[in-house]
Structure formats: C-alpha cells, structure tokens
Amino acid sequence: MPEPSVAALFDLTGTTALVTGSSRGIGRALAEGLAGAGATVVLNGRDTVRLERTRAELADRFGEDRVRAYAFDVTDAAAVDAAVAEVETGVGAIGVLVNNAGVQHRVPLVDLDVADWRRVIDTDLTAAFLVGRAVARGMISRGRGKIVNIASVQSDLARPGIAPYTAAKGGLRNLTRAMAAEWAGAGLQVNALAPGYLATEMTQALVDDEQFTAWVVGRTPAARWGTTADLVGPTVWLASPASDFVQGQTIFVDGGMTVVV
C-alpha cells in the first residue's frame, strides 16, 4: 500500500472529538482547531448559556452538523457515563477525547480549605479519569482512539499558593502514563500537553500585572506569554494518525520555561 500523504496524516475528517471544558479559553480554541482539521466536535461545559453561544459561533463557521454541545458535570461519574453514551448514540463514536476541564484556586497551603482542595483535585484530575474511562470503553471495543490530557508546567514545577492545582496536574501526568500502559495494546494512544503560561480570559488579571508579566517573560526563553493558538497544532498532531506511535508522553508547550534554570 502507498504511504499516506502528509496532509492525510493530520486529517480528522469523519472523526468525532469530545473536548471537555470547551465553552471558552483553551478548550474552545482546541475544539475550533480540531474542527478545522475536519473533526466533528462535541463541546462540553456546565454554563448552558455560554456553551450554547460558543456552539452557535462555531457552527456558523463549520456547520450545524459539525458542532454539537452537551452540558454535563465532568466530576459526576453517572452524568459522565450518561453523556458519553448519549454522544456516541446521537453524534458518533468518539475517536478523540481532549480532557481539558479544569479550575484553579490560589491560597497559601496552610490556609487551604479541604473543600477547595477536593474541588480542584476532582475537576483537574479525577474528571480526566472519569471521562477517560467512559470514553476508553468504546475506544477499546473499536480498537482505536486518541486521548489528550491537558496538563501544565505545574505537572513538573511548583509555585507558592497553588498546591492543589500542582498536585492535580502532577497526578495527571502519571495518569496519562497509566492510561497508556493499560490501553496502548488495545489500539489507543494516550498523551498529554503541558502548556506554559497562556494569556487567556482566566489569566487576564495576571497578564495585566506588570510585575508578574515581567517574571513570565524573563523566565521564558521565548520571552512572551503563550496563546491558546500555540496549543492547536500539538493537539491536532496528538489527535491524528501522525502520532500513532507516541504513547504516554507529556509534551511541554511552554516557550522553553521548563528547560532552563
């Protein structure tokens, strides 16, 4: 058989991709990028108004049949299982999962309330297990599938004041390895992306802080904040046949932050 063209290696036409936490920010950008590569994208979020607005905006660009939206809580196991079943019945077999949903909570560790610790761990780590498990069951039965977990430079580094986020993202890096160890033999590829500091709606206060921005720029060899667009290409690669022999890796998309002292 002839080797596939380079374009075909990155083509997601006919693939259904579920992106959690995709009504705004990183998740929205990744959903848009996957749709641009040909996938039918399934958006997810808990804010139904914002989710529908995003769906409508992307549908205007890619078509109503290429952009769907399902509102469910990624930390609720029963809701996750029901939603995944509904997507597979109503849209199509999920070929790509991007576990992107996440929250942040900034407070000194000694002052951290247990409820806030659990909320961050549940959303940033346990949800990836719940959604990943639900989607993987179908992928395993079909013998193929791509899972991309959105980690962070905090998977490898720590800063004061964000302990639960750091713990969750470090756990997500090893969960990615565990998923690959268990599911690679069934034809799945499971990897993670670890963004550096990205300028988004959720980080705008930090971007506007001149002292913090000076630290980010000075600490990053690329000498700038990242953008959500910087994650689109790596996500399409990990979601496509181009990465079929990549397993259990965490790819740092951080402008070089984690490679310098």
mmCIF file of C-alpha atoms in Angstrom:
data_model
loop_
_atom_site.group_PDB
_atom_site.id
_atom_site.type_symbol
_atom_site.label_atom_id
_atom_site.label_comp_id
_atom_site.label_asym_id
_atom_site.label_seq_id
_atom_site.Cartn_x
_atom_site.Cartn_y
_atom_site.Cartn_z
ATOM 1 C CA MET A 1 0.000 0.000 0.000
ATOM 2 C CA PRO A 2 1.228 3.531 -0.723
ATOM 3 C CA GLU A 3 2.273 5.645 2.232
ATOM 4 C CA PRO A 4 -0.364 8.228 3.275
ATOM 5 C CA SER A 5 0.304 11.824 2.328
ATOM 6 C CA VAL A 6 1.428 14.264 4.990
ATOM 7 C CA ALA A 7 -1.949 16.005 4.755
ATOM 8 C CA ALA A 8 -3.744 12.690 5.315
ATOM 9 C CA LEU A 9 -1.691 12.051 8.462
ATOM 10 C CA PHE A 10 -3.254 15.123 10.078
ATOM 11 C CA ASP A 11 -6.742 14.806 8.587
ATOM 12 C CA LEU A 12 -9.526 14.262 11.145
ATOM 13 C CA THR A 13 -12.406 14.127 8.689
ATOM 14 C CA GLY A 14 -15.050 11.694 9.923
ATOM 15 C CA THR A 15 -13.750 11.718 13.499
ATOM 16 C CA THR A 16 -15.883 12.735 16.474
ATOM 17 C CA ALA A 17 -13.899 14.676 19.082
ATOM 18 C CA LEU A 18 -15.151 15.431 22.600
ATOM 19 C CA VAL A 19 -13.443 18.388 24.299
ATOM 20 C CA THR A 20 -14.316 18.970 27.948
ATOM 21 C CA GLY A 21 -14.452 22.486 29.328
ATOM 22 C CA SER A 22 -14.699 23.928 25.832
ATOM 23 C CA SER A 23 -17.136 26.820 26.078
ATOM 24 C CA ARG A 24 -14.243 29.281 26.351
ATOM 25 C CA GLY A 25 -10.485 29.651 26.648
ATOM 26 C CA ILE A 26 -8.145 26.782 25.848
ATOM 27 C CA GLY A 27 -10.931 24.269 25.330
ATOM 28 C CA ARG A 28 -12.720 26.413 22.812
ATOM 29 C CA ALA A 29 -9.508 27.035 20.864
ATOM 30 C CA LEU A 30 -8.735 23.318 20.760
ATOM 31 C CA ALA A 31 -12.258 22.439 19.653
ATOM 32 C CA GLU A 32 -12.017 25.029 16.897
ATOM 33 C CA GLY A 33 -8.649 23.638 15.813
ATOM 34 C CA LEU A 34 -9.931 20.061 15.693
ATOM 35 C CA ALA A 35 -12.950 21.193 13.656
ATOM 36 C CA GLY A 36 -10.569 22.979 11.310
ATOM 37 C CA ALA A 37 -8.765 19.659 10.796
ATOM 38 C CA GLY A 38 -12.070 18.061 9.783
ATOM 39 C CA ALA A 39 -13.437 16.619 13.026
ATOM 40 C CA THR A 40 -16.998 16.841 14.259
ATOM 41 C CA VAL A 41 -16.555 18.436 17.676
ATOM 42 C CA VAL A 42 -18.615 17.942 20.805
ATOM 43 C CA LEU A 43 -18.368 20.859 23.212
ATOM 44 C CA ASN A 44 -18.845 20.469 26.955
ATOM 45 C CA GLY A 45 -19.404 22.814 29.874
ATOM 46 C CA ARG A 46 -21.727 23.459 32.801
ATOM 47 C CA ASP A 47 -22.769 27.016 31.898
ATOM 48 C CA THR A 48 -25.505 26.253 29.384
ATOM 49 C CA VAL A 49 -25.824 29.837 28.132
ATOM 50 C CA ARG A 50 -22.128 30.232 27.396
ATOM 51 C CA LEU A 51 -21.944 26.719 25.956
ATOM 52 C CA GLU A 52 -24.777 27.395 23.513
ATOM 53 C CA ARG A 53 -23.248 30.717 22.496
ATOM 54 C CA THR A 54 -19.947 29.001 21.688
ATOM 55 C CA ARG A 55 -21.706 26.197 19.830
ATOM 56 C CA ALA A 56 -23.624 28.689 17.702
ATOM 57 C CA GLU A 57 -20.495 30.687 16.897
ATOM 58 C CA LEU A 58 -18.519 27.620 15.823
ATOM 59 C CA ALA A 59 -21.495 26.172 13.954
ATOM 60 C CA ASP A 60 -21.675 29.368 11.900
ATOM 61 C CA ARG A 61 -18.152 28.616 10.718
ATOM 62 C CA PHE A 62 -18.143 24.823 10.401
ATOM 63 C CA GLY A 63 -21.825 23.916 10.024
ATOM 64 C CA GLU A 64 -24.545 22.784 12.395
ATOM 65 C CA ASP A 65 -23.805 19.109 11.829
ATOM 66 C CA ARG A 66 -20.121 19.551 12.741
ATOM 67 C CA VAL A 67 -20.505 21.246 16.144
ATOM 68 C CA ARG A 68 -22.564 19.796 18.991
ATOM 69 C CA ALA A 69 -22.807 20.685 22.679
ATOM 70 C CA TYR A 70 -23.531 18.617 25.784
ATOM 71 C CA ALA A 71 -23.758 20.200 29.218
ATOM 72 C CA PHE A 72 -22.660 17.797 31.965
ATOM 73 C CA ASP A 73 -20.548 17.837 35.111
ATOM 74 C CA VAL A 74 -17.241 16.065 34.437
ATOM 75 C CA THR A 75 -16.834 15.293 38.156
ATOM 76 C CA ASP A 76 -20.114 13.335 38.333
ATOM 77 C CA ALA A 77 -19.474 9.714 37.307
ATOM 78 C CA ALA A 78 -23.108 8.939 36.499
ATOM 79 C CA ALA A 79 -23.519 12.127 34.460
ATOM 80 C CA VAL A 80 -20.302 11.376 32.570
ATOM 81 C CA ASP A 81 -21.349 7.836 31.673
ATOM 82 C CA ALA A 82 -24.787 9.011 30.536
ATOM 83 C CA ALA A 83 -23.383 11.871 28.450
ATOM 84 C CA VAL A 84 -20.774 9.704 26.729
ATOM 85 C CA ALA A 85 -23.438 7.157 25.850
ATOM 86 C CA GLU A 86 -25.676 9.917 24.507
ATOM 87 C CA VAL A 87 -22.869 11.401 22.391
ATOM 88 C CA GLU A 88 -21.990 8.027 20.895
ATOM 89 C CA THR A 89 -25.627 7.372 20.053
ATOM 90 C CA GLY A 90 -26.544 10.858 18.854
ATOM 91 C CA VAL A 91 -23.343 12.089 17.213
ATOM 92 C CA GLY A 92 -20.997 9.174 16.610
ATOM 93 C CA ALA A 93 -18.316 7.002 18.100
ATOM 94 C CA ILE A 94 -15.852 9.213 19.967
ATOM 95 C CA GLY A 95 -12.475 8.898 18.267
ATOM 96 C CA VAL A 96 -10.730 11.735 20.108
ATOM 97 C CA LEU A 97 -11.082 12.888 23.707
ATOM 98 C CA VAL A 98 -9.438 16.057 24.996
ATOM 99 C CA ASN A 99 -9.597 16.229 28.794
ATOM 100 C CA ASN A 100 -9.339 19.987 29.232
ATOM 101 C CA ALA A 101 -11.790 20.929 32.012
ATOM 102 C CA GLY A 102 -10.018 22.495 34.955
ATOM 103 C CA VAL A 103 -10.128 25.052 37.744
ATOM 104 C CA GLN A 104 -7.576 26.988 39.768
ATOM 105 C CA HIS A 105 -7.613 28.087 43.402
ATOM 106 C CA ARG A 106 -4.942 30.398 44.762
ATOM 107 C CA VAL A 107 -4.421 30.388 48.529
ATOM 108 C CA PRO A 108 -1.482 29.533 50.840
ATOM 109 C CA LEU A 109 -1.361 25.820 51.618
ATOM 110 C CA VAL A 110 -1.718 26.288 55.378
ATOM 111 C CA ASP A 111 -4.922 28.273 54.798
ATOM 112 C CA LEU A 112 -6.389 25.963 52.174
ATOM 113 C CA ASP A 113 -9.863 24.639 52.949
ATOM 114 C CA VAL A 114 -10.280 20.905 52.412
ATOM 115 C CA ALA A 115 -13.358 21.521 50.270
ATOM 116 C CA ASP A 116 -11.319 23.695 47.885
ATOM 117 C CA TRP A 117 -8.561 21.068 47.736
ATOM 118 C CA ARG A 118 -11.109 18.422 46.794
ATOM 119 C CA ARG A 119 -12.828 20.663 44.232
ATOM 120 C CA VAL A 120 -9.573 21.247 42.350
ATOM 121 C CA ILE A 121 -8.466 17.614 42.537
ATOM 122 C CA ASP A 122 -11.910 16.419 41.426
ATOM 123 C CA THR A 123 -12.057 18.787 38.463
ATOM 124 C CA ASP A 124 -8.435 18.710 37.306
ATOM 125 C CA LEU A 125 -7.560 15.068 37.940
ATOM 126 C CA THR A 126 -10.477 12.802 38.854
ATOM 127 C CA ALA A 127 -12.593 14.123 35.968
ATOM 128 C CA ALA A 128 -9.924 13.042 33.475
ATOM 129 C CA PHE A 129 -10.150 9.531 34.941
ATOM 130 C CA LEU A 130 -13.963 9.528 34.824
ATOM 131 C CA VAL A 131 -14.322 10.850 31.271
ATOM 132 C CA GLY A 132 -11.274 8.945 30.064
ATOM 133 C CA ARG A 133 -12.618 5.668 31.446
ATOM 134 C CA ALA A 134 -16.073 6.186 29.961
ATOM 135 C CA VAL A 135 -14.737 7.048 26.521
ATOM 136 C CA ALA A 136 -11.998 4.401 26.553
ATOM 137 C CA ARG A 137 -14.532 1.601 26.935
ATOM 138 C CA GLY A 138 -15.889 2.331 23.465
ATOM 139 C CA MET A 139 -12.451 3.009 22.002
ATOM 140 C CA ILE A 140 -11.154 -0.324 23.292
ATOM 141 C CA SER A 141 -14.071 -2.190 21.733
ATOM 142 C CA ARG A 142 -13.313 -0.488 18.406
ATOM 143 C CA GLY A 143 -9.540 -0.965 18.676
ATOM 144 C CA ARG A 144 -8.602 2.682 18.186
ATOM 145 C CA GLY A 145 -8.792 6.104 19.817
ATOM 146 C CA LYS A 146 -6.851 9.167 20.911
ATOM 147 C CA ILE A 147 -6.885 10.734 24.368
ATOM 148 C CA VAL A 148 -5.151 14.056 25.015
ATOM 149 C CA ASN A 149 -4.968 15.240 28.615
ATOM 150 C CA ILE A 150 -4.278 18.934 29.177
ATOM 151 C CA ALA A 151 -1.679 19.112 31.913
ATOM 152 C CA SER A 152 0.516 22.116 32.784
ATOM 153 C CA VAL A 153 4.072 23.206 33.501
ATOM 154 C CA GLN A 154 2.863 22.639 37.062
ATOM 155 C CA SER A 155 2.994 18.938 36.218
ATOM 156 C CA ASP A 156 6.738 19.349 36.679
ATOM 157 C CA LEU A 157 7.171 22.594 38.621
ATOM 158 C CA ALA A 158 5.624 24.259 41.656
ATOM 159 C CA ARG A 159 4.838 27.807 42.740
ATOM 160 C CA PRO A 160 3.612 29.011 46.115
ATOM 161 C CA GLY A 161 -0.141 29.350 46.510
ATOM 162 C CA ILE A 162 -1.428 26.784 44.000
ATOM 163 C CA ALA A 163 -0.771 23.475 45.775
ATOM 164 C CA PRO A 164 -3.959 21.609 44.778
ATOM 165 C CA TYR A 165 -3.511 22.568 41.117
ATOM 166 C CA THR A 166 0.132 21.456 41.193
ATOM 167 C CA ALA A 167 -0.805 18.155 42.832
ATOM 168 C CA ALA A 168 -3.616 17.554 40.326
ATOM 169 C CA LYS A 169 -1.512 18.321 37.264
ATOM 170 C CA GLY A 170 1.358 16.202 38.534
ATOM 171 C CA GLY A 171 -1.132 13.386 39.021
ATOM 172 C CA LEU A 172 -2.499 13.932 35.520
ATOM 173 C CA ARG A 173 0.954 13.401 34.058
ATOM 174 C CA ASN A 174 1.172 9.988 35.715
ATOM 175 C CA LEU A 175 -2.464 9.174 34.955
ATOM 176 C CA THR A 176 -1.547 9.718 31.293
ATOM 177 C CA ARG A 177 1.235 7.157 31.664
ATOM 178 C CA ALA A 178 -1.113 4.718 33.420
ATOM 179 C CA MET A 179 -3.743 5.056 30.715
ATOM 180 C CA ALA A 180 -1.137 4.428 28.012
ATOM 181 C CA ALA A 181 0.250 1.433 29.890
ATOM 182 C CA GLU A 182 -3.209 -0.146 30.108
ATOM 183 C CA TRP A 183 -4.756 0.849 26.795
ATOM 184 C CA ALA A 184 -1.951 1.083 24.224
ATOM 185 C CA GLY A 185 -2.240 -2.607 23.449
ATOM 186 C CA ALA A 186 -5.904 -2.088 22.572
ATOM 187 C CA GLY A 187 -5.014 0.449 19.877
ATOM 188 C CA LEU A 188 -5.386 3.689 21.861
ATOM 189 C CA GLN A 189 -2.809 6.469 22.071
ATOM 190 C CA VAL A 190 -2.854 8.500 25.293
ATOM 191 C CA ASN A 191 -0.669 11.563 25.732
ATOM 192 C CA ALA A 192 -0.712 14.951 27.434
ATOM 193 C CA LEU A 193 0.095 18.548 26.603
ATOM 194 C CA ALA A 194 1.611 20.742 29.298
ATOM 195 C CA PRO A 195 1.017 24.415 28.483
ATOM 196 C CA GLY A 196 3.172 27.140 29.937
ATOM 197 C CA TYR A 197 1.719 30.478 30.961
ATOM 198 C CA LEU A 198 -1.002 31.330 28.442
ATOM 199 C CA ALA A 199 -2.817 34.631 28.056
ATOM 200 C CA THR A 200 -6.491 33.747 28.348
ATOM 201 C CA GLU A 201 -9.664 35.188 29.805
ATOM 202 C CA MET A 202 -8.954 33.314 33.034
ATOM 203 C CA THR A 203 -5.379 34.637 33.352
ATOM 204 C CA GLN A 204 -6.081 38.213 32.252
ATOM 205 C CA ALA A 205 -5.508 39.593 35.759
ATOM 206 C CA LEU A 206 -2.026 38.062 35.742
ATOM 207 C CA VAL A 207 -1.325 39.352 32.235
ATOM 208 C CA ASP A 208 -2.298 42.841 33.415
ATOM 209 C CA ASP A 209 0.041 42.584 36.419
ATOM 210 C CA GLU A 210 3.233 44.223 35.123
ATOM 211 C CA GLN A 211 5.438 42.569 37.725
ATOM 212 C CA PHE A 212 4.067 39.089 37.027
ATOM 213 C CA THR A 213 4.267 39.554 33.264
ATOM 214 C CA ALA A 214 7.888 40.681 33.631
ATOM 215 C CA TRP A 215 8.566 37.466 35.558
ATOM 216 C CA VAL A 216 6.872 35.295 32.902
ATOM 217 C CA VAL A 217 8.718 36.976 30.036
ATOM 218 C CA GLY A 218 12.026 36.836 31.877
ATOM 219 C CA ARG A 219 11.572 33.185 32.890
ATOM 220 C CA THR A 220 10.536 32.022 29.404
ATOM 221 C CA PRO A 221 13.248 31.687 26.725
ATOM 222 C CA ALA A 222 10.666 32.607 24.072
ATOM 223 C CA ALA A 223 10.229 35.876 26.011
ATOM 224 C CA ARG A 224 6.447 36.055 25.785
ATOM 225 C CA TRP A 225 3.185 34.720 27.143
ATOM 226 C CA GLY A 226 1.807 31.784 25.209
ATOM 227 C CA THR A 227 -1.549 31.882 23.456
ATOM 228 C CA THR A 228 -4.263 29.291 23.004
ATOM 229 C CA ALA A 229 -3.271 29.128 19.325
ATOM 230 C CA ASP A 230 0.108 27.698 20.393
ATOM 231 C CA LEU A 231 -1.688 24.534 21.566
ATOM 232 C CA VAL A 232 -3.756 23.885 18.446
ATOM 233 C CA GLY A 233 -1.040 22.319 16.279
ATOM 234 C CA PRO A 234 0.226 19.960 19.003
ATOM 235 C CA THR A 235 -3.337 18.928 19.808
ATOM 236 C CA VAL A 236 -4.169 18.124 16.186
ATOM 237 C CA TRP A 237 -0.939 16.129 15.968
ATOM 238 C CA LEU A 238 -1.756 14.055 19.071
ATOM 239 C CA ALA A 239 -5.342 13.578 17.841
ATOM 240 C CA SER A 240 -4.320 12.445 14.365
ATOM 241 C CA PRO A 241 -2.708 9.385 12.755
ATOM 242 C CA ALA A 242 0.558 11.346 12.664
ATOM 243 C CA SER A 243 1.150 10.404 16.335
ATOM 244 C CA ASP A 244 0.206 6.722 16.179
ATOM 245 C CA PHE A 245 3.459 5.549 17.839
ATOM 246 C CA VAL A 246 3.518 8.217 20.554
ATOM 247 C CA GLN A 247 2.430 6.855 23.929
ATOM 248 C CA GLY A 248 2.263 8.174 27.477
ATOM 249 C CA GLN A 249 4.174 11.361 26.764
ATOM 250 C CA THR A 250 3.694 14.809 28.271
ATOM 251 C CA ILE A 251 4.643 17.399 25.658
ATOM 252 C CA PHE A 252 5.584 20.743 27.203
ATOM 253 C CA VAL A 253 4.325 23.695 25.155
ATOM 254 C CA ASP A 254 5.873 26.368 27.318
ATOM 255 C CA GLY A 255 8.258 28.503 25.268
ATOM 256 C CA GLY A 256 11.158 26.673 26.909
ATOM 257 C CA MET A 257 10.289 27.530 30.527
ATOM 258 C CA THR A 258 10.952 24.026 31.851
ATOM 259 C CA VAL A 259 14.317 23.578 30.101
ATOM 260 C CA VAL A 260 16.173 26.443 31.793
ATOM 261 C CA VAL A 261 17.277 27.167 35.347
#
